[in-house]
C-alpha cells in the first residue's frame, strides 16, 4: 500500500468517525448539542482536523442525511421484498418508513427537517436521496392508479407518511391509533 493510499484510508476513517459521532451525539442529546468543538473533543482530534473534512455543522448534517437515506432505502426495500402482493408491499413500506423515523429521530431530522445543504428533487440531488425516493417509488408506482403519474403519487404518499411520522413524534396523534392510520392511508390512497 502506498503512502497516498494509507492517507486516503485514514482520512476516510476520520470522516466516518466524525459522522458516526455526530449521529450518536444528536440521537442522545439532540442536534443543538452537536458542535464542532464537542465533536473535536469526542473524536480526540483538533477542530482544524474536523474542518479539513467538513466546513461546519451544516455539512456534517448533510453527511448524516446521506447516510440515513441509504439506510432508509435499504430498510424500505427489505420490508417490501418480504411482502406478497401490492397491498402487503405498500403496508410494509409504510410501516418500515414510520419505524425508521421513530427509531432514528436525529437522522430523520437531518434528512428532512434540518438544513444539510442538500438539493432535493433536482438534477444535482445526491444519489442516496434519489435512491431513497426510488425505494418508495418501487413499491408505490404500481398502486398509483390510472392516469396518475407514479412519481407524483409517490410524492403525495411520502408527504402523508412524513406527516404521520412528524405528528406522532411531536405527540400530536394518539399512539393507540398508529396501526389504523397506516391501514387508512393504504386503503384511501393506494389503488390495491
Short mmCIF file of the C-alpha atoms (twelve columns), coordinates in Angstrom:
data_MODEL
# 
_entry.id   MODEL 
# 
loop_
_atom_site.group_PDB 
_atom_site.id 
_atom_site.type_symbol 
_atom_site.label_atom_id 
_atom_site.label_alt_id 
_atom_site.label_comp_id 
_atom_site.label_asym_id 
_atom_site.label_seq_id 
_atom_site.Cartn_x 
_atom_site.Cartn_y 
_atom_site.Cartn_z 
_atom_site.pdbx_PDB_model_num 
ATOM 1   C CA . UNK A 1   0.000   0.000   0.000   1 
ATOM 2   C CA . UNK A 2   1.364   3.383   -0.947  1 
ATOM 3   C CA . UNK A 3   1.632   6.310   1.447   1 
ATOM 4   C CA . UNK A 4   -1.096  8.113   -0.525  1 
ATOM 5   C CA . UNK A 5   -3.472  5.145   -0.231  1 
ATOM 6   C CA . UNK A 6   -2.844  4.919   3.503   1 
ATOM 7   C CA . UNK A 7   -3.509  8.643   3.940   1 
ATOM 8   C CA . UNK A 8   -6.741  8.386   1.948   1 
ATOM 9   C CA . UNK A 9   -7.858  5.398   4.036   1 
ATOM 10  C CA . UNK A 10  -7.075  7.259   7.267   1 
ATOM 11  C CA . UNK A 11  -8.926  10.345  6.021   1 
ATOM 12  C CA . UNK A 12  -11.994 8.266   5.127   1 
ATOM 13  C CA . UNK A 13  -11.838 6.632   8.560   1 
ATOM 14  C CA . UNK A 14  -11.746 10.025  10.295  1 
ATOM 15  C CA . UNK A 15  -14.679 11.198  8.209   1 
ATOM 16  C CA . UNK A 16  -16.718 8.113   9.164   1 
ATOM 17  C CA . UNK A 17  -15.802 8.701   12.817  1 
ATOM 18  C CA . UNK A 18  -16.965 12.330  12.644  1 
ATOM 19  C CA . UNK A 19  -20.303 11.352  11.088  1 
ATOM 20  C CA . UNK A 20  -20.861 8.458   13.499  1 
ATOM 21  C CA . UNK A 21  -20.023 10.635  16.485  1 
ATOM 22  C CA . UNK A 22  -22.337 13.416  15.271  1 
ATOM 23  C CA . UNK A 23  -25.159 10.891  14.864  1 
ATOM 24  C CA . UNK A 24  -24.553 9.420   18.293  1 
ATOM 25  C CA . UNK A 25  -24.451 12.817  19.979  1 
ATOM 26  C CA . UNK A 26  -27.549 14.021  18.097  1 
ATOM 27  C CA . UNK A 27  -29.510 10.878  18.981  1 
ATOM 28  C CA . UNK A 28  -28.525 11.202  22.643  1 
ATOM 29  C CA . UNK A 29  -28.833 14.962  23.164  1 
ATOM 30  C CA . UNK A 30  -30.340 16.493  20.015  1 
ATOM 31  C CA . UNK A 31  -28.757 18.426  17.184  1 
ATOM 32  C CA . UNK A 32  -28.269 21.550  19.303  1 
ATOM 33  C CA . UNK A 33  -25.664 19.585  21.274  1 
ATOM 34  C CA . UNK A 34  -23.675 18.851  18.111  1 
ATOM 35  C CA . UNK A 35  -20.994 21.491  17.788  1 
ATOM 36  C CA . UNK A 36  -17.655 21.283  16.057  1 
ATOM 37  C CA . UNK A 37  -15.956 21.849  19.417  1 
ATOM 38  C CA . UNK A 38  -17.798 18.959  21.087  1 
ATOM 39  C CA . UNK A 39  -17.194 16.699  18.100  1 
ATOM 40  C CA . UNK A 40  -13.490 17.515  18.088  1 
ATOM 41  C CA . UNK A 41  -13.305 16.713  21.810  1 
ATOM 42  C CA . UNK A 42  -15.177 13.440  21.423  1 
ATOM 43  C CA . UNK A 43  -13.153 12.162  18.485  1 
ATOM 44  C CA . UNK A 44  -9.936  13.443  20.052  1 
ATOM 45  C CA . UNK A 45  -8.848  15.493  17.061  1 
ATOM 46  C CA . UNK A 46  -8.418  19.230  16.822  1 
ATOM 47  C CA . UNK A 47  -11.098 21.439  15.330  1 
ATOM 48  C CA . UNK A 48  -8.861  22.219  12.319  1 
ATOM 49  C CA . UNK A 49  -8.751  18.482  11.542  1 
ATOM 50  C CA . UNK A 50  -12.546 18.367  11.700  1 
ATOM 51  C CA . UNK A 51  -12.738 21.430  9.422   1 
ATOM 52  C CA . UNK A 52  -10.423 19.719  6.950   1 
ATOM 53  C CA . UNK A 53  -13.268 17.225  6.403   1 
ATOM 54  C CA . UNK A 54  -16.370 19.394  6.794   1 
ATOM 55  C CA . UNK A 55  -16.780 23.165  6.543   1 
ATOM 56  C CA . UNK A 56  -19.116 23.115  9.510   1 
ATOM 57  C CA . UNK A 57  -22.163 21.603  11.146  1 
ATOM 58  C CA . UNK A 58  -24.318 22.045  8.041   1 
ATOM 59  C CA . UNK A 59  -22.080 19.724  6.024   1 
ATOM 60  C CA . UNK A 60  -21.999 17.214  8.870   1 
ATOM 61  C CA . UNK A 61  -25.805 17.224  8.941   1 
ATOM 62  C CA . UNK A 62  -25.742 16.647  5.184   1 
ATOM 63  C CA . UNK A 63  -23.389 13.690  5.569   1 
ATOM 64  C CA . UNK A 64  -25.653 12.192  8.247   1 
ATOM 65  C CA . UNK A 65  -28.653 12.747  5.967   1 
ATOM 66  C CA . UNK A 66  -26.994 10.926  3.072   1 
ATOM 67  C CA . UNK A 67  -26.039 8.016   5.309   1 
ATOM 68  C CA . UNK A 68  -29.576 7.928   6.693   1 
ATOM 69  C CA . UNK A 69  -31.113 7.988   3.216   1 
ATOM 70  C CA . UNK A 70  -29.091 4.933   2.240   1 
ATOM 71  C CA . UNK A 71  -30.150 3.146   5.421   1 
ATOM 72  C CA . UNK A 72  -33.796 4.064   4.922   1 
ATOM 73  C CA . UNK A 73  -33.738 2.867   1.305   1 
ATOM 74  C CA . UNK A 74  -32.332 -0.484  2.453   1 
ATOM 75  C CA . UNK A 75  -34.968 -0.768  5.198   1 
ATOM 76  C CA . UNK A 76  -37.790 0.012   2.780   1 
ATOM 77  C CA . UNK A 77  -36.554 -2.454  0.192   1 
ATOM 78  C CA . UNK A 78  -36.056 -5.124  2.830   1 
ATOM 79  C CA . UNK A 79  -39.576 -4.672  4.136   1 
ATOM 80  C CA . UNK A 80  -41.229 -4.679  0.728   1 
ATOM 81  C CA . UNK A 81  -39.200 -7.633  -0.583  1 
ATOM 82  C CA . UNK A 82  -40.711 -9.873  2.083   1 
ATOM 83  C CA . UNK A 83  -44.291 -8.778  1.301   1 
ATOM 84  C CA . UNK A 84  -46.601 -10.677 -1.023  1 
ATOM 85  C CA . UNK A 85  -48.781 -8.570  -3.314  1 
ATOM 86  C CA . UNK A 86  -49.232 -4.817  -3.825  1 
ATOM 87  C CA . UNK A 87  -51.288 -4.130  -0.690  1 
ATOM 88  C CA . UNK A 88  -48.868 -6.008  1.536   1 
ATOM 89  C CA . UNK A 89  -45.911 -4.186  -0.088  1 
ATOM 90  C CA . UNK A 90  -47.449 -0.751  0.446   1 
ATOM 91  C CA . UNK A 91  -48.389 -1.584  4.035   1 
ATOM 92  C CA . UNK A 92  -44.889 -2.939  4.721   1 
ATOM 93  C CA . UNK A 93  -43.373 0.167   3.163   1 
ATOM 94  C CA . UNK A 94  -45.485 2.483   5.317   1 
ATOM 95  C CA . UNK A 95  -44.633 0.588   8.498   1 
ATOM 96  C CA . UNK A 96  -40.919 0.460   7.650   1 
ATOM 97  C CA . UNK A 97  -40.859 4.195   6.916   1 
ATOM 98  C CA . UNK A 98  -42.590 5.074   10.171  1 
ATOM 99  C CA . UNK A 99  -40.397 2.644   12.115  1 
ATOM 100 C CA . UNK A 100 -37.277 4.203   10.610  1 
ATOM 101 C CA . UNK A 101 -38.447 7.711   11.529  1 
ATOM 102 C CA . UNK A 102 -39.269 6.631   15.079  1 
ATOM 103 C CA . UNK A 103 -36.096 4.625   15.597  1 
ATOM 104 C CA . UNK A 104 -33.746 7.255   14.162  1 
ATOM 105 C CA . UNK A 105 -35.178 10.657  15.107  1 
ATOM 106 C CA . UNK A 106 -31.951 12.656  14.781  1 
ATOM 107 C CA . UNK A 107 -31.112 11.064  11.439  1 
ATOM 108 C CA . UNK A 108 -34.674 11.672  10.242  1 
ATOM 109 C CA . UNK A 109 -34.329 15.318  11.278  1 
ATOM 110 C CA . UNK A 110 -31.060 15.565  9.361   1 
ATOM 111 C CA . UNK A 111 -32.777 14.122  6.305   1 
ATOM 112 C CA . UNK A 112 -35.963 16.177  6.305   1 
ATOM 113 C CA . UNK A 113 -36.034 18.941  8.891   1 
ATOM 114 C CA . UNK A 114 -32.555 20.450  9.132   1 
ATOM 115 C CA . UNK A 115 -30.507 22.266  6.520   1 
ATOM 116 C CA . UNK A 116 -27.762 19.924  5.421   1 
ATOM 117 C CA . UNK A 117 -27.105 21.857  2.242   1 
ATOM 118 C CA . UNK A 118 -28.529 19.082  0.067   1 
ATOM 119 C CA . UNK A 119 -30.584 19.545  -3.085  1 
ATOM 120 C CA . UNK A 120 -33.881 17.683  -3.293  1 
ATOM 121 C CA . UNK A 121 -35.895 16.982  -6.442  1 
ATOM 122 C CA . UNK A 122 -33.273 18.456  -8.764  1 
ATOM 123 C CA . UNK A 123 -30.676 17.207  -11.200 1 
ATOM 124 C CA . UNK A 124 -27.922 17.697  -8.631  1 
ATOM 125 C CA . UNK A 125 -29.712 15.732  -5.913  1 
ATOM 126 C CA . UNK A 126 -27.175 13.333  -4.354  1 
ATOM 127 C CA . UNK A 127 -27.573 9.662   -5.275  1 
ATOM 128 C CA . UNK A 128 -28.529 8.400   -1.789  1 
ATOM 129 C CA . UNK A 129 -31.516 10.800  -1.747  1 
ATOM 130 C CA . UNK A 130 -32.539 9.756   -5.257  1 
ATOM 131 C CA . UNK A 131 -32.242 6.118   -4.233  1 
ATOM 132 C CA . UNK A 132 -34.398 6.610   -1.120  1 
ATOM 133 C CA . UNK A 133 -37.113 8.129   -3.305  1 
ATOM 134 C CA . UNK A 134 -36.661 5.274   -5.791  1 
ATOM 135 C CA . UNK A 135 -37.238 2.786   -2.946  1 
ATOM 136 C CA . UNK A 136 -40.572 4.495   -2.266  1 
ATOM 137 C CA . UNK A 137 -41.449 4.625   -5.967  1 
ATOM 138 C CA . UNK A 138 -40.691 0.935   -6.486  1 
ATOM 139 C CA . UNK A 139 -43.464 -0.082  -4.106  1 
ATOM 140 C CA . UNK A 140 -45.867 2.788   -4.756  1 
ATOM 141 C CA . UNK A 141 -45.662 3.129   -8.520  1 
ATOM 142 C CA . UNK A 142 -47.784 0.048   -9.080  1 
ATOM 143 C CA . UNK A 143 -50.648 1.400   -6.932  1 
ATOM 144 C CA . UNK A 144 -50.814 4.980   -8.215  1 
ATOM 145 C CA . UNK A 145 -53.993 4.379   -10.195 1 
ATOM 146 C CA . UNK A 146 -54.969 5.076   -13.762 1 
ATOM 147 C CA . UNK A 147 -53.973 8.465   -15.101 1 
ATOM 148 C CA . UNK A 148 -51.802 9.297   -12.081 1 
ATOM 149 C CA . UNK A 149 -48.078 9.723   -12.585 1 
ATOM 150 C CA . UNK A 150 -46.324 7.232   -10.280 1 
ATOM 151 C CA . UNK A 151 -43.770 9.845   -9.189  1 
ATOM 152 C CA . UNK A 152 -46.485 12.323  -8.250  1 
ATOM 153 C CA . UNK A 153 -48.405 9.680   -6.324  1 
ATOM 154 C CA . UNK A 154 -45.211 8.692   -4.521  1 
ATOM 155 C CA . UNK A 155 -44.650 12.328  -3.500  1 
ATOM 156 C CA . UNK A 156 -48.172 12.557  -2.048  1 
ATOM 157 C CA . UNK A 157 -47.900 9.228   -0.216  1 
ATOM 158 C CA . UNK A 158 -44.460 10.188  1.095   1 
ATOM 159 C CA . UNK A 159 -45.841 13.523  2.313   1 
ATOM 160 C CA . UNK A 160 -48.580 11.658  4.186   1 
ATOM 161 C CA . UNK A 161 -46.012 9.320   5.778   1 
ATOM 162 C CA . UNK A 162 -43.832 12.264  6.719   1 
ATOM 163 C CA . UNK A 163 -46.815 14.000  8.288   1 
ATOM 164 C CA . UNK A 164 -47.676 10.905  10.305  1 
ATOM 165 C CA . UNK A 165 -44.059 10.490  11.421  1 
ATOM 166 C CA . UNK A 166 -43.726 14.142  12.416  1 
ATOM 167 C CA . UNK A 167 -47.069 14.460  14.180  1 
ATOM 168 C CA . UNK A 168 -46.642 11.167  16.021  1 
ATOM 169 C CA . UNK A 169 -43.191 12.131  17.236  1 
ATOM 170 C CA . UNK A 170 -44.481 15.503  18.419  1 
ATOM 171 C CA . UNK A 171 -47.162 13.740  20.470  1 
ATOM 172 C CA . UNK A 172 -49.944 15.266  18.373  1 
ATOM 173 C CA . UNK A 173 -51.505 11.915  17.457  1 
ATOM 174 C CA . UNK A 174 -52.669 9.273   19.947  1 
ATOM 175 C CA . UNK A 175 -50.318 6.279   19.752  1 
ATOM 176 C CA . UNK A 176 -53.094 3.701   20.066  1 
ATOM 177 C CA . UNK A 177 -54.354 4.536   16.555  1 
ATOM 178 C CA . UNK A 178 -50.986 4.181   14.790  1 
ATOM 179 C CA . UNK A 179 -51.823 0.921   13.040  1 
ATOM 180 C CA . UNK A 180 -55.265 2.162   11.969  1 
ATOM 181 C CA . UNK A 181 -53.641 5.250   10.405  1 
ATOM 182 C CA . UNK A 182 -51.437 3.017   8.253   1 
ATOM 183 C CA . UNK A 183 -54.481 0.989   7.195   1 
ATOM 184 C CA . UNK A 184 -56.411 4.151   6.284   1 
ATOM 185 C CA . UNK A 185 -53.502 5.554   4.347   1 
ATOM 186 C CA . UNK A 186 -53.158 2.375   2.323   1 
ATOM 187 C CA . UNK A 187 -56.924 1.905   1.868   1 
ATOM 188 C CA . UNK A 188 -57.693 5.507   0.853   1 
ATOM 189 C CA . UNK A 189 -54.672 6.474   -1.212  1 
ATOM 190 C CA . UNK A 190 -53.357 3.331   -2.869  1 
ATOM 191 C CA . UNK A 191 -55.236 1.526   -5.617  1 
ATOM 192 C CA . UNK A 192 -54.684 -2.054  -4.443  1 
# 
